[in-house]
């Protein structure tokens, strides 16, 4: 697969409050890319709700100032993204079913999640891949959207490579993100094996998805054959 590739340097001064430098940089990259995508859409939502129960980010409220952003059960713009304040929640089928249930008819579901090519360089050196978070593939998410009954799904992705100046900086940062690799001794070993003169580079695949809910209240039979728009 190909996709947009960006490289960002992760430094200690990137830290934002209690967030690790990696998480702060990842959250900023996701916000910038999401705002760029939303700028191409004409949306006038009345209610914005975060699927994961988090507070709707201020920048999203500012984009749609007339919408009510709350924790209501349903919304006409349902938002789900990797939250910098919380542990990563995979975009599995159960989450998509929940999104379908909570989205108003003719509503828009916009989500951002991490894909299976995240930490891909680490996976190649790990005999037991269960030590890594199970990231979904973009194809699997798209197929699930259609099978559940969402219409006009559009998915694309970016690969962002975060670089550290040395193995110590990489370990200090990733050690705080134990949801990625929980075994610290394994983390040390993996980072050491991927350290070069330029430092340590860690890729993350960020998947962006948008889909609509049809006006019918049940899953339409014809949804199974709907085309999915992929952007690699």
PDB file of C-alpha atoms in Angstrom:
ATOM      1  CA  UNK A   1       0.000   0.000   0.000  1.00  0.00           C
ATOM      2  CA  UNK A   2       1.097   3.526  -0.635  1.00  0.00           C
ATOM      3  CA  UNK A   3      -0.049   6.648   1.130  1.00  0.00           C
ATOM      4  CA  UNK A   4       0.966  10.076   2.228  1.00  0.00           C
ATOM      5  CA  UNK A   5       4.144   9.917   4.298  1.00  0.00           C
ATOM      6  CA  UNK A   6       5.273  12.593   6.731  1.00  0.00           C
ATOM      7  CA  UNK A   7       8.148  12.669   9.172  1.00  0.00           C
ATOM      8  CA  UNK A   8       7.961  14.503  12.485  1.00  0.00           C
ATOM      9  CA  UNK A   9      10.674  14.876  15.081  1.00  0.00           C
ATOM     10  CA  UNK A  10       9.591  14.071  18.625  1.00  0.00           C
ATOM     11  CA  UNK A  11      11.346  16.152  21.260  1.00  0.00           C
ATOM     12  CA  UNK A  12      10.979  16.478  25.006  1.00  0.00           C
ATOM     13  CA  UNK A  13       9.676  20.021  24.634  1.00  0.00           C
ATOM     14  CA  UNK A  14       6.782  18.644  22.583  1.00  0.00           C
ATOM     15  CA  UNK A  15       5.286  17.489  25.868  1.00  0.00           C
ATOM     16  CA  UNK A  16       1.891  19.064  26.505  1.00  0.00           C
ATOM     17  CA  UNK A  17       0.794  18.929  30.131  1.00  0.00           C
ATOM     18  CA  UNK A  18       0.640  15.314  31.254  1.00  0.00           C
ATOM     19  CA  UNK A  19       0.852  13.996  27.682  1.00  0.00           C
ATOM     20  CA  UNK A  20       3.980  12.217  26.523  1.00  0.00           C
ATOM     21  CA  UNK A  21       5.848  13.909  23.637  1.00  0.00           C
ATOM     22  CA  UNK A  22       4.692  11.125  21.296  1.00  0.00           C
ATOM     23  CA  UNK A  23       1.058  11.422  22.278  1.00  0.00           C
ATOM     24  CA  UNK A  24       1.137  15.220  22.042  1.00  0.00           C
ATOM     25  CA  UNK A  25       2.733  15.054  18.587  1.00  0.00           C
ATOM     26  CA  UNK A  26       0.318  12.345  17.445  1.00  0.00           C
ATOM     27  CA  UNK A  27      -2.708  14.318  18.654  1.00  0.00           C
ATOM     28  CA  UNK A  28      -1.485  17.444  16.863  1.00  0.00           C
ATOM     29  CA  UNK A  29      -0.873  15.555  13.625  1.00  0.00           C
ATOM     30  CA  UNK A  30      -4.352  14.005  13.765  1.00  0.00           C
ATOM     31  CA  UNK A  31      -5.990  17.369  14.417  1.00  0.00           C
ATOM     32  CA  UNK A  32      -4.198  19.054  11.512  1.00  0.00           C
ATOM     33  CA  UNK A  33      -5.047  16.269   9.074  1.00  0.00           C
ATOM     34  CA  UNK A  34      -8.663  16.052  10.241  1.00  0.00           C
ATOM     35  CA  UNK A  35      -9.229  19.791   9.932  1.00  0.00           C
ATOM     36  CA  UNK A  36      -7.833  19.667   6.410  1.00  0.00           C
ATOM     37  CA  UNK A  37     -10.316  16.937   5.461  1.00  0.00           C
ATOM     38  CA  UNK A  38     -13.290  18.597   7.113  1.00  0.00           C
ATOM     39  CA  UNK A  39     -12.552  21.817   5.226  1.00  0.00           C
ATOM     40  CA  UNK A  40     -13.643  20.039   2.028  1.00  0.00           C
ATOM     41  CA  UNK A  41     -17.014  18.991   3.465  1.00  0.00           C
ATOM     42  CA  UNK A  42     -20.206  21.024   3.713  1.00  0.00           C
ATOM     43  CA  UNK A  43     -21.688  19.995   7.054  1.00  0.00           C
ATOM     44  CA  UNK A  44     -24.200  21.789   9.249  1.00  0.00           C
ATOM     45  CA  UNK A  45     -24.598  19.514  12.250  1.00  0.00           C
ATOM     46  CA  UNK A  46     -27.034  20.289  15.016  1.00  0.00           C
ATOM     47  CA  UNK A  47     -25.479  17.984  17.595  1.00  0.00           C
ATOM     48  CA  UNK A  48     -21.930  16.648  17.835  1.00  0.00           C
ATOM     49  CA  UNK A  49     -21.212  13.703  20.098  1.00  0.00           C
ATOM     50  CA  UNK A  50     -17.993  11.816  20.787  1.00  0.00           C
ATOM     51  CA  UNK A  51     -18.556   8.082  20.366  1.00  0.00           C
ATOM     52  CA  UNK A  52     -16.046   7.252  23.093  1.00  0.00           C
ATOM     53  CA  UNK A  53     -17.675   9.454  25.707  1.00  0.00           C
ATOM     54  CA  UNK A  54     -14.892  12.041  25.610  1.00  0.00           C
ATOM     55  CA  UNK A  55     -15.344  15.783  25.480  1.00  0.00           C
ATOM     56  CA  UNK A  56     -15.676  17.064  21.925  1.00  0.00           C
ATOM     57  CA  UNK A  57     -12.413  18.914  21.152  1.00  0.00           C
ATOM     58  CA  UNK A  58     -12.524  22.704  21.176  1.00  0.00           C
ATOM     59  CA  UNK A  59     -11.276  23.010  17.607  1.00  0.00           C
ATOM     60  CA  UNK A  60     -14.211  20.888  16.386  1.00  0.00           C
ATOM     61  CA  UNK A  61     -16.680  23.031  18.352  1.00  0.00           C
ATOM     62  CA  UNK A  62     -15.169  26.142  16.785  1.00  0.00           C
ATOM     63  CA  UNK A  63     -15.601  24.707  13.298  1.00  0.00           C
ATOM     64  CA  UNK A  64     -19.327  24.157  13.918  1.00  0.00           C
ATOM     65  CA  UNK A  65     -20.252  26.904  16.416  1.00  0.00           C
ATOM     66  CA  UNK A  66     -24.014  26.507  15.940  1.00  0.00           C
ATOM     67  CA  UNK A  67     -23.971  22.835  16.851  1.00  0.00           C
ATOM     68  CA  UNK A  68     -24.556  21.565  20.362  1.00  0.00           C
ATOM     69  CA  UNK A  69     -21.597  19.497  21.570  1.00  0.00           C
ATOM     70  CA  UNK A  70     -22.599  17.255  24.439  1.00  0.00           C
ATOM     71  CA  UNK A  71     -22.707  13.669  25.645  1.00  0.00           C
ATOM     72  CA  UNK A  72     -26.187  12.912  24.331  1.00  0.00           C
ATOM     73  CA  UNK A  73     -27.038   9.419  23.188  1.00  0.00           C
ATOM     74  CA  UNK A  74     -27.508  10.335  19.515  1.00  0.00           C
ATOM     75  CA  UNK A  75     -26.087  12.875  17.094  1.00  0.00           C
ATOM     76  CA  UNK A  76     -26.161  13.930  13.463  1.00  0.00           C
ATOM     77  CA  UNK A  77     -22.356  14.246  13.554  1.00  0.00           C
ATOM     78  CA  UNK A  78     -20.793  11.389  15.446  1.00  0.00           C
ATOM     79  CA  UNK A  79     -17.088  11.795  16.092  1.00  0.00           C
ATOM     80  CA  UNK A  80     -14.536   9.209  17.124  1.00  0.00           C
ATOM     81  CA  UNK A  81     -10.802   9.741  17.233  1.00  0.00           C
ATOM     82  CA  UNK A  82      -7.702   8.601  18.990  1.00  0.00           C
ATOM     83  CA  UNK A  83      -7.982  10.682  22.155  1.00  0.00           C
ATOM     84  CA  UNK A  84      -4.730  12.016  23.618  1.00  0.00           C
ATOM     85  CA  UNK A  85      -6.208  11.813  27.100  1.00  0.00           C
ATOM     86  CA  UNK A  86      -7.292   8.178  26.926  1.00  0.00           C
ATOM     87  CA  UNK A  87      -6.013   4.743  26.001  1.00  0.00           C
ATOM     88  CA  UNK A  88      -6.378   3.853  22.343  1.00  0.00           C
ATOM     89  CA  UNK A  89      -9.709   2.198  21.487  1.00  0.00           C
ATOM     90  CA  UNK A  90      -9.518   0.017  18.331  1.00  0.00           C
ATOM     91  CA  UNK A  91     -12.127   0.673  15.643  1.00  0.00           C
ATOM     92  CA  UNK A  92     -13.514  -2.849  15.803  1.00  0.00           C
ATOM     93  CA  UNK A  93     -16.853  -4.027  14.451  1.00  0.00           C
ATOM     94  CA  UNK A  94     -18.548  -3.677  17.834  1.00  0.00           C
ATOM     95  CA  UNK A  95     -17.589   0.014  17.915  1.00  0.00           C
ATOM     96  CA  UNK A  96     -18.986   0.526  14.427  1.00  0.00           C
ATOM     97  CA  UNK A  97     -22.268  -1.150  15.404  1.00  0.00           C
ATOM     98  CA  UNK A  98     -22.455   1.214  18.376  1.00  0.00           C
ATOM     99  CA  UNK A  99     -21.822   4.140  16.030  1.00  0.00           C
ATOM    100  CA  UNK A 100     -24.645   2.977  13.750  1.00  0.00           C
ATOM    101  CA  UNK A 101     -27.014   2.790  16.722  1.00  0.00           C
ATOM    102  CA  UNK A 102     -26.151   6.268  17.974  1.00  0.00           C
ATOM    103  CA  UNK A 103     -26.120   8.088  14.634  1.00  0.00           C
ATOM    104  CA  UNK A 104     -29.242   9.937  13.511  1.00  0.00           C
ATOM    105  CA  UNK A 105     -30.728   9.074  10.145  1.00  0.00           C
ATOM    106  CA  UNK A 106     -28.876  10.948   7.399  1.00  0.00           C
ATOM    107  CA  UNK A 107     -26.176  11.659   9.980  1.00  0.00           C
ATOM    108  CA  UNK A 108     -22.423  11.625   9.396  1.00  0.00           C
ATOM    109  CA  UNK A 109     -19.934   9.407  11.186  1.00  0.00           C
ATOM    110  CA  UNK A 110     -16.357  10.692  11.044  1.00  0.00           C
ATOM    111  CA  UNK A 111     -13.592   8.752  12.714  1.00  0.00           C
ATOM    112  CA  UNK A 112      -9.833   8.600  13.032  1.00  0.00           C
ATOM    113  CA  UNK A 113      -7.998   5.516  14.210  1.00  0.00           C
ATOM    114  CA  UNK A 114      -4.588   3.861  14.073  1.00  0.00           C
ATOM    115  CA  UNK A 115      -4.049   1.220  11.393  1.00  0.00           C
ATOM    116  CA  UNK A 116      -2.185  -2.058  11.202  1.00  0.00           C
ATOM    117  CA  UNK A 117       0.970  -0.545   9.724  1.00  0.00           C
ATOM    118  CA  UNK A 118       1.609   1.341  12.956  1.00  0.00           C
ATOM    119  CA  UNK A 119       4.939   0.242  14.461  1.00  0.00           C
ATOM    120  CA  UNK A 120       5.409  -1.949  11.388  1.00  0.00           C
ATOM    121  CA  UNK A 121       9.187  -1.898  11.733  1.00  0.00           C
ATOM    122  CA  UNK A 122       8.903  -3.271  15.275  1.00  0.00           C
ATOM    123  CA  UNK A 123       6.584  -6.083  14.222  1.00  0.00           C
ATOM    124  CA  UNK A 124       9.171  -7.539  11.902  1.00  0.00           C
ATOM    125  CA  UNK A 125      11.491  -8.247  14.824  1.00  0.00           C
ATOM    126  CA  UNK A 126       8.897  -9.567  17.271  1.00  0.00           C
ATOM    127  CA  UNK A 127       8.288 -13.299  17.186  1.00  0.00           C
ATOM    128  CA  UNK A 128       5.121 -12.892  19.258  1.00  0.00           C
ATOM    129  CA  UNK A 129       3.046 -10.112  17.738  1.00  0.00           C
ATOM    130  CA  UNK A 130       0.522 -10.400  20.551  1.00  0.00           C
ATOM    131  CA  UNK A 131       2.807  -8.113  22.505  1.00  0.00           C
ATOM    132  CA  UNK A 132       1.639  -5.275  20.271  1.00  0.00           C
ATOM    133  CA  UNK A 133      -1.742  -3.593  20.189  1.00  0.00           C
ATOM    134  CA  UNK A 134      -3.926  -5.154  17.487  1.00  0.00           C
ATOM    135  CA  UNK A 135      -4.479  -2.366  15.004  1.00  0.00           C
ATOM    136  CA  UNK A 136      -7.199  -2.892  12.362  1.00  0.00           C
ATOM    137  CA  UNK A 137      -6.662  -2.724   8.612  1.00  0.00           C
ATOM    138  CA  UNK A 138      -8.339  -0.040   6.528  1.00  0.00           C
ATOM    139  CA  UNK A 139      -9.892  -2.723   4.301  1.00  0.00           C
ATOM    140  CA  UNK A 140     -11.427  -4.526   7.294  1.00  0.00           C
ATOM    141  CA  UNK A 141     -12.929  -1.291   8.620  1.00  0.00           C
ATOM    142  CA  UNK A 142     -14.394  -0.435   5.224  1.00  0.00           C
ATOM    143  CA  UNK A 143     -15.960  -3.861   4.827  1.00  0.00           C
ATOM    144  CA  UNK A 144     -17.443  -3.680   8.321  1.00  0.00           C
ATOM    145  CA  UNK A 145     -18.960  -0.256   7.606  1.00  0.00           C
ATOM    146  CA  UNK A 146     -20.761  -1.610   4.556  1.00  0.00           C
ATOM    147  CA  UNK A 147     -21.943  -4.807   6.232  1.00  0.00           C
ATOM    148  CA  UNK A 148     -23.350  -2.880   9.181  1.00  0.00           C
ATOM    149  CA  UNK A 149     -25.335  -0.612   6.865  1.00  0.00           C
ATOM    150  CA  UNK A 150     -23.411   2.635   6.539  1.00  0.00           C
ATOM    151  CA  UNK A 151     -23.592   4.268   3.122  1.00  0.00           C
ATOM    152  CA  UNK A 152     -21.062   6.096   0.959  1.00  0.00           C
ATOM    153  CA  UNK A 153     -18.033   5.131   3.053  1.00  0.00           C
ATOM    154  CA  UNK A 154     -14.826   6.992   2.234  1.00  0.00           C
ATOM    155  CA  UNK A 155     -11.499   5.976   3.783  1.00  0.00           C
ATOM    156  CA  UNK A 156      -7.963   7.221   3.384  1.00  0.00           C
ATOM    157  CA  UNK A 157      -4.797   7.168   5.398  1.00  0.00           C
ATOM    158  CA  UNK A 158      -1.497   8.801   6.193  1.00  0.00           C
ATOM    159  CA  UNK A 159       1.768   7.301   7.405  1.00  0.00           C
ATOM    160  CA  UNK A 160       3.489   9.566   9.914  1.00  0.00           C
ATOM    161  CA  UNK A 161       7.003   8.625  10.951  1.00  0.00           C
ATOM    162  CA  UNK A 162       8.002   9.945  14.363  1.00  0.00           C
ATOM    163  CA  UNK A 163      11.748  10.271  14.821  1.00  0.00           C
ATOM    164  CA  UNK A 164      13.757  10.358  18.051  1.00  0.00           C
ATOM    165  CA  UNK A 165      17.343  11.589  18.341  1.00  0.00           C
ATOM    166  CA  UNK A 166      18.483   8.447  20.184  1.00  0.00           C
ATOM    167  CA  UNK A 167      17.301   5.229  21.823  1.00  0.00           C
ATOM    168  CA  UNK A 168      17.065   6.804  25.270  1.00  0.00           C
ATOM    169  CA  UNK A 169      14.577   9.438  24.108  1.00  0.00           C
ATOM    170  CA  UNK A 170      12.551   6.787  22.309  1.00  0.00           C
ATOM    171  CA  UNK A 171      12.429   4.530  25.357  1.00  0.00           C
ATOM    172  CA  UNK A 172      11.547   7.330  27.793  1.00  0.00           C
ATOM    173  CA  UNK A 173       8.599   8.253  25.588  1.00  0.00           C
ATOM    174  CA  UNK A 174       7.292   4.805  24.615  1.00  0.00           C
ATOM    175  CA  UNK A 175       7.698   3.573  28.184  1.00  0.00           C
ATOM    176  CA  UNK A 176       4.832   5.939  29.061  1.00  0.00           C
ATOM    177  CA  UNK A 177       2.679   4.379  26.328  1.00  0.00           C
ATOM    178  CA  UNK A 178       2.461   0.855  27.722  1.00  0.00           C
ATOM    179  CA  UNK A 179      -0.617   0.099  25.617  1.00  0.00           C
ATOM    180  CA  UNK A 180       1.782  -0.191  22.678  1.00  0.00           C
ATOM    181  CA  UNK A 181       4.340  -2.596  24.145  1.00  0.00           C
ATOM    182  CA  UNK A 182       3.714  -3.527  27.778  1.00  0.00           C
ATOM    183  CA  UNK A 183       6.897  -5.563  28.319  1.00  0.00           C
ATOM    184  CA  UNK A 184       9.615  -3.003  29.121  1.00  0.00           C
ATOM    185  CA  UNK A 185      12.547  -5.385  28.615  1.00  0.00           C
ATOM    186  CA  UNK A 186      11.150  -6.248  25.188  1.00  0.00           C
ATOM    187  CA  UNK A 187      10.698  -2.548  24.436  1.00  0.00           C
ATOM    188  CA  UNK A 188      14.346  -1.869  25.270  1.00  0.00           C
ATOM    189  CA  UNK A 189      15.482  -4.710  23.016  1.00  0.00           C
ATOM    190  CA  UNK A 190      13.300  -3.688  20.088  1.00  0.00           C
ATOM    191  CA  UNK A 191      14.344  -0.028  20.247  1.00  0.00           C
ATOM    192  CA  UNK A 192      18.015  -0.985  20.435  1.00  0.00           C
ATOM    193  CA  UNK A 193      17.695  -3.142  17.317  1.00  0.00           C
ATOM    194  CA  UNK A 194      16.146  -0.242  15.387  1.00  0.00           C
ATOM    195  CA  UNK A 195      18.510   2.519  16.450  1.00  0.00           C
ATOM    196  CA  UNK A 196      20.707   4.018  13.732  1.00  0.00           C
ATOM    197  CA  UNK A 197      23.103   6.953  13.595  1.00  0.00           C
ATOM    198  CA  UNK A 198      20.103   9.124  12.769  1.00  0.00           C
ATOM    199  CA  UNK A 199      18.175   7.912  15.826  1.00  0.00           C
ATOM    200  CA  UNK A 200      14.962   5.890  16.034  1.00  0.00           C
ATOM    201  CA  UNK A 201      12.079   6.145  13.537  1.00  0.00           C
ATOM    202  CA  UNK A 202       8.630   4.799  14.403  1.00  0.00           C
ATOM    203  CA  UNK A 203       5.788   4.781  11.843  1.00  0.00           C
ATOM    204  CA  UNK A 204       2.116   5.211  12.654  1.00  0.00           C
ATOM    205  CA  UNK A 205      -0.661   4.591  10.142  1.00  0.00           C
ATOM    206  CA  UNK A 206      -3.543   6.990  10.698  1.00  0.00           C
ATOM    207  CA  UNK A 207      -6.832   5.964   9.087  1.00  0.00           C
ATOM    208  CA  UNK A 208      -9.509   8.569   8.364  1.00  0.00           C
ATOM    209  CA  UNK A 209     -13.048   7.419   7.656  1.00  0.00           C
ATOM    210  CA  UNK A 210     -16.388   9.000   6.853  1.00  0.00           C
ATOM    211  CA  UNK A 211     -19.741   7.298   6.308  1.00  0.00           C
ATOM    212  CA  UNK A 212     -23.431   8.153   6.336  1.00  0.00           C
ATOM    213  CA  UNK A 213     -26.401   6.429   7.878  1.00  0.00           C
ATOM    214  CA  UNK A 214     -29.236   5.774   5.468  1.00  0.00           C
ATOM    215  CA  UNK A 215     -32.752   6.967   6.249  1.00  0.00           C
ATOM    216  CA  UNK A 216     -33.996   3.425   6.841  1.00  0.00           C
ATOM    217  CA  UNK A 217     -33.814   2.177  10.427  1.00  0.00           C
ATOM    218  CA  UNK A 218     -32.646  -1.316   9.488  1.00  0.00           C
ATOM    219  CA  UNK A 219     -29.547  -2.437   7.635  1.00  0.00           C
ATOM    220  CA  UNK A 220     -30.351  -2.190   3.899  1.00  0.00           C
ATOM    221  CA  UNK A 221     -29.793  -5.445   1.996  1.00  0.00           C
ATOM    222  CA  UNK A 222     -28.209  -3.627  -0.924  1.00  0.00           C
ATOM    223  CA  UNK A 223     -25.569  -2.135   1.373  1.00  0.00           C
ATOM    224  CA  UNK A 224     -23.467  -5.267   1.048  1.00  0.00           C
ATOM    225  CA  UNK A 225     -22.719  -4.476  -2.593  1.00  0.00           C
ATOM    226  CA  UNK A 226     -22.003  -0.778  -2.108  1.00  0.00           C
ATOM    227  CA  UNK A 227     -18.670   0.431  -3.468  1.00  0.00           C
ATOM    228  CA  UNK A 228     -16.153   1.699  -0.941  1.00  0.00           C
ATOM    229  CA  UNK A 229     -13.998   4.652  -1.901  1.00  0.00           C
ATOM    230  CA  UNK A 230     -10.400   3.920  -0.964  1.00  0.00           C
ATOM    231  CA  UNK A 231      -7.606   6.467  -0.998  1.00  0.00           C
ATOM    232  CA  UNK A 232      -4.180   4.911  -0.480  1.00  0.00           C
TER     233      UNK A 232
END
